[in-house]
Amino acid sequence: MRLHFLPADLRRITLAPGPDPLTETVLAARRRYAPLHGSRSSETDGTTRPGVLHGLLGARDYLPDFLLQPEATDLPTALDLVGRISGARLAAEVAPLPATPGTARLHGELASGTPEARRALIEDLRHHHTAVLPLWPRTRAAVAADRALRAETLMRGGVDALLATLGTHWRWRPPTLHIPWRGTYDVPLCGRGLLLVPSCATDTPTLMYRPEDPAVLVYPVRLTDPPAHSADVLGPLLGRTRAAVLSALRVPATTTAVAERAGVSPSSASEHATVLRNAGLVTTTRTGVSVLHALTPLGEDLLRGEAL
């Protein structure tokens, strides 16, 4: 996939403010239904079930754009937007999906925009969202850390550095971003810009092309590790130095910057950051030879006194 930038596109790159609940829900369901793309029949477990959404995930390289609502910051808003999509758009975006005996009727009902099909889709999306809720605090923390990393990269190296570090095997060759993809596609952004949306629910990027708005590029980020031995590691937080390190991370920073803010050595700052990370209060993201530390939502609550 080659994304071709104009100067106007480079000025209109934006970062999503947080995880997109509908995108996480849809991509997590798509990953759970991976057998749909192979020779085996689909499978379910205690948290998933075949349904309307299942019938929209049958194409390996295609996902209906109406399943992604990147401007919505909460699930109710996203579902409301899905419910308002025009019948013409539903028909256009359902048409490329492979039809099977089990999905042909569903696709036809959605393409017709019947109220029953819309309600079934929204209910199915709401049901699948319950599967991502247990991971939501870690998802928020991972996305917050990634956002801080991208902002730090942008400040230190500009747009070139931001685009060059988005993916391990991605290549930024101005004015084109090369992304590993099945097949070859050229996508001109046409001056409308690009919205970057991190996701913990996918291992591969997803592109949403919008003729009148910025294109949306969903890229994978690693879910933060769960706190280690949480019952044993909260005690050390009472120390003055560790509290200073936690307070220093009100703004995400590298180990060196944390050390300067807290008035300790870099090795001491790194040690305290490790304890805070194990307690679930801090996330750490490596970028090159440096690491960037950021507060998790729990760490933010603790500093505000809401977790006490």
Tab-separated table of N, CA, C and O in Angstrom, residues 17 66 75 79 96 125 128 176 193 200 214:
chain	number	residue	atom	x	y	z
A	17	PRO	N	-7.475	11.113	19.746
A	17	PRO	CA	-7.273	11.477	21.155
A	17	PRO	C	-7.260	10.289	22.096
A	17	PRO	O	-6.795	10.387	23.235
A	66	PHE	N	-18.479	1.704	7.200
A	66	PHE	CA	-19.443	2.165	8.199
A	66	PHE	C	-19.241	1.491	9.552
A	66	PHE	O	-19.791	1.935	10.559
A	75	LEU	N	-18.952	4.538	22.753
A	75	LEU	CA	-19.717	3.559	21.976
A	75	LEU	C	-21.136	4.034	21.649
A	75	LEU	O	-21.576	3.862	20.503
A	79	LEU	N	-22.558	4.007	17.848
A	79	LEU	CA	-23.712	3.211	17.434
A	79	LEU	C	-24.817	4.098	16.866
A	79	LEU	O	-25.524	3.700	15.926
A	96	PRO	N	-19.309	-5.297	-1.976
A	96	PRO	CA	-18.064	-6.033	-2.251
A	96	PRO	C	-17.874	-7.283	-1.404
A	96	PRO	O	-16.951	-8.062	-1.665
A	125	LEU	N	-23.153	-5.325	17.653
A	125	LEU	CA	-21.966	-4.529	17.991
A	125	LEU	C	-21.896	-4.295	19.496
A	125	LEU	O	-20.822	-4.377	20.104
A	128	HIS	N	-20.687	-7.526	21.153
A	128	HIS	CA	-19.267	-7.807	20.968
A	128	HIS	C	-18.390	-6.833	21.751
A	128	HIS	O	-17.243	-7.158	22.077
A	176	THR	N	5.903	9.528	-0.142
A	176	THR	CA	5.090	8.312	-0.147
A	176	THR	C	5.403	7.444	1.063
A	176	THR	O	6.569	7.212	1.388
A	193	GLY	N	-5.562	15.135	4.110
A	193	GLY	CA	-4.904	14.782	5.351
A	193	GLY	C	-5.085	13.332	5.753
A	193	GLY	O	-5.649	12.511	5.010
A	200	CYS	N	-5.200	-1.697	19.633
A	200	CYS	CA	-4.619	-2.873	20.282
A	200	CYS	C	-5.304	-4.154	19.821
A	200	CYS	O	-4.909	-5.240	20.252
A	214	PRO	N	-10.430	13.479	5.771
A	214	PRO	CA	-9.125	12.830	5.850
A	214	PRO	C	-9.249	11.309	5.863
A	214	PRO	O	-10.185	10.760	6.451
